[in-house]
Amino acid sequence: MSHLVEVYAKDLGVKIGEPYLKPHFFPILYDNYITIHNDNKVQSKEYDYWEEVIVLVKKQAPEINFIQIGSGKEPTIKNATKFVPTLNIKQSAYIIKNALMHVGIDSLPVHIASSFNKPIVAIYAHTYASTCGPVWGHKKNHKLIESHRNKEKPSYSLKENPKKINLIKPEEIANAILKKLGKNKCSHKTLYVGDKFKEKLIHIIPDNKYQVSSKNVVLRFDLLHNEENCIHLFRNNNISIVTNKPLGDEILNQKNINCVNYFSDRFDEDFIKKVKNKGLSLRLFCTSKENLNEERYKFFDYQIALIEDAEKIELNKKQIKLPKKNFKIRSYSIYMKNGEAYHSLFEANGKENLDDIFIDLEKLMVYTD
Amino acid sequence: MTMSHSKIKVLVQSNYSRMVTGFGKNMKNILLALYRDPDIEVIEAANGVPYGRDINTPWESYGTYPSDPKILKAIEEEPVKKRAAQYGFYTIDKIVEKVNPDVFLGIEDIWAFREYEKKPWWNKTKKIIWTTLDSLPILQQAIETEPKCDQMLVWASFAEEAMKELGHETVETVHGAVDYSHFKPLENRDDLRNLHSLSDNFVIGFVFKNQLRKSVPNILEGFKKFKSKNPEVKAKLLLHTDWGEKQHGWDIPRYLKEKDLEDGSVLSTYVCHKCDDYFIQPYSGEDKNCSSCGSEKSVKTKNSGKGVGEKELNEIYNMMDVYCHPFTSGGQELPIQEAKAAGLITLVTDYSCGTDSAYEHQGGLPLAWNEYREPSTQFIKATTCPESICERLQQVYEMDEESKHKLIETGKKYVQENFSVENTVEKLKNFIKSVELRTSEEEKEEEKSKETRLSIQDFLKDVPLEDRIAVVLPRSAGDVLMANSLIENLSQLYPDKKIFFVTQPEFYDLINDNPFVHKVIPYSSSFEDLYVLEGRGGHEGLFDMAFLPHCMTQKTYSYNHNGKDKTQFRLK
């Protein structure tokens, strides 16, 4: 099969040789490090779970440092030992040359690492790895992980929604790294990761007067409509509101409201006018398929989406078969209820109703360990 | 496409119906009305929205902007294609195929429909083009498009007359549908003027988007003349516009200084982006603190993203004594009709669509103008005479109450009868129901692309042409590094030649250590044409050989073969 470099070689009528690239010195204060590279320039290449990969590797090999390389414009991998942006690729080449291994997405650093015959763990989804993987160095040094893409062919698209690269499980990458380091495999087994797993929101179910400070607070009046417990929160936070009933003036007069998300089968016109007059951003969600077009006509200036919980639960049940016991849940979001913080609505509601998982599924990682 | 439905299926293509533009507002109004018509099924083709995005309209709807990354990448590099994409050129075929409409109704500037007559569906469906033509002479494209559609409609009667003079007898005027229900004289007009400290002023208003075609220097000069002629009158000029827009519009503060009008007599409208409250006062910069809700830096003059609501805009009209709208040309100029509906005498340049609003039987008074030619297009444009603005202001100022009342009532009635949504939609429905299929015309010849000229001699002059090899690989860091590994062997294959590597400057670092590359040359699109590079006929070219390996991997994807292809020889 034709690799890109073979296509170029055939066109020029020559054999493939070695590239000429002279690394430029760049000071690195760490030994025992792996270079890691992620980028969002091509959205379909960017992998969202490097932080989970690092956690799993560090569990088995705590002495290893992860040095993130790039130009500085890439999103930071928060638990990498250090992000070392360089002024040019030749400085990055120096860092790669002195690393134990290179780990990352399909991009230039993989090819540079291969030109130095470094061990490589690289991931692919929107193209075949065989057409654009590392060119130089020993094949046994290369571990190329390709997304199963839900049995689809590569999209060759710069943008995918959802991204097929995220179908690669963090433990698959972590185990490949650990194997190259001569370490034992991790026991983590990912069962499901939702598209919004990385979203960091603090959902407050207002059964208490919670003290929080964050730019990402969501007041869940749809789960408990108690306005009195919330007024103090507006002083220090940017707040999004979710409600299925009109809100009182005291709430609407608060500053720092990001937006009001109003769920209803029939919207209250006076409330909508009031929210508009306050200059607040308002999003409408119709909970009845039957009423949808009539509500869209009546409130044409709003883009009204259809949200039906029962339908959502049924659809999400098809996404994952939950084991009967011993599964765990992670999320970057938090639910405040009963004076405690929980990682999911399921836990906040006392783990009584599995439907709570399916309502929230896009925000969760479900796994066993 | 035959009329197989009980309802007439009408695909309407225009600005997205939630876009706050003249076309967008018109689209919203006609779709809302047609949606309720029992004989018609409307489908929206929304320009400005990516294809595939759900825009949650009561009717079936599709965005027309391409969402395919390959098309997006291609149009990004070519402004002409990008503009065509914004008008839906690359997706409308897909939408028509899906919808199978009985009637296609296109509502945009005429250039939006360039080459639509070549579309595969054009001759198989009925089509109405409803377009704005704002200047003379009439654009050639409009003249050529008219016979190729079943009905051409124009927004202004001046365009209808011009088209008819050219022999296009069937062209009709349908004014843009505007919802005037918010615009009316208010009983608390005096209270509002008091509130904004305008009670004893003679307030002249101009509501506009700050564009160069709005004659701002002319109105300032006319206002200045009026002021100096009437020093006893406390005249104010309220410019309800985006004062902060200086790149594509007028630098109004500069003109105030130039015309010595910095005495507080020229006013602006500020709106708070947090609480929506508005204030009328002399301009003093953007991002002010709001005295109403206390927000910091939230108060700005209106802009395309945020203005006052229609209720508040009606209040602003109601605080004026006269409305003045000088412009070079325009499609409909909605504020003129809004001002009439709000009970104002309107002073309008009587050129272009102004001829539908400027005269006494329309509730207006015409502003005289001089002709000039727009340098880039050679169109006739109007520059409104400041003396005429001054005279008309004087005329309104001195007008007795009875004459004023008569003129205002004429204006209100005229707007109701000619510009209301009901009136426009009724006319439109009649056209939709009566369009006839016409036979197709011969296709136009494609315009020949202009040959681009290279300017790379400086890079090449030290090597004779017969010794030059070019390797062109415009982009992608990894690809350039891969090509780097081929250059030594290429040099061995052609030991007497010098290799020029052509790529974008950001990739120089990935090739410039290679001792077998003679020079690295910055890439431009001219390097895509092998005939230019290697020559043909009398043109000797620039290189003895040029390789464009990226053609198979970046211009087209012709190498993948599902990863299954083989070679009988080893390349390593």
Coordinates of C-alpha atoms in Angstrom, one line a residue, chain B residues 22 29 43 91 129 145 180 240 315 325 359 399 410 436 443 461 463 478 525 536 544:
Chain B
G22 CA -32.7 43.8 5.0
N29 CA -41.6 38.0 7.1
I43 CA -38.6 25.4 2.4
T91 CA -24.8 23.5 -2.1
I129 CA -35.6 35.9 -9.1
T145 CA -30.7 36.7 -16.3
Y180 CA -44.1 48.1 10.3
H240 CA -28.4 56.6 15.0
E315 CA -39.2 55.8 20.4
H325 CA -31.9 60.1 4.4
Y359 CA -42.1 62.7 -3.3
M399 CA -44.2 74.4 7.5
T410 CA -49.9 60.6 3.3
E436 CA -44.7 29.8 -16.5
E443 CA -25.3 28.6 -22.1
K461 CA 19.0 33.7 -12.5
V463 CA 21.3 28.7 -12.9
G478 CA 5.5 16.0 7.6
S525 CA -0.4 29.4 -6.8
R536 CA 4.8 25.0 -24.0
D544 CA 13.8 22.1 -17.4

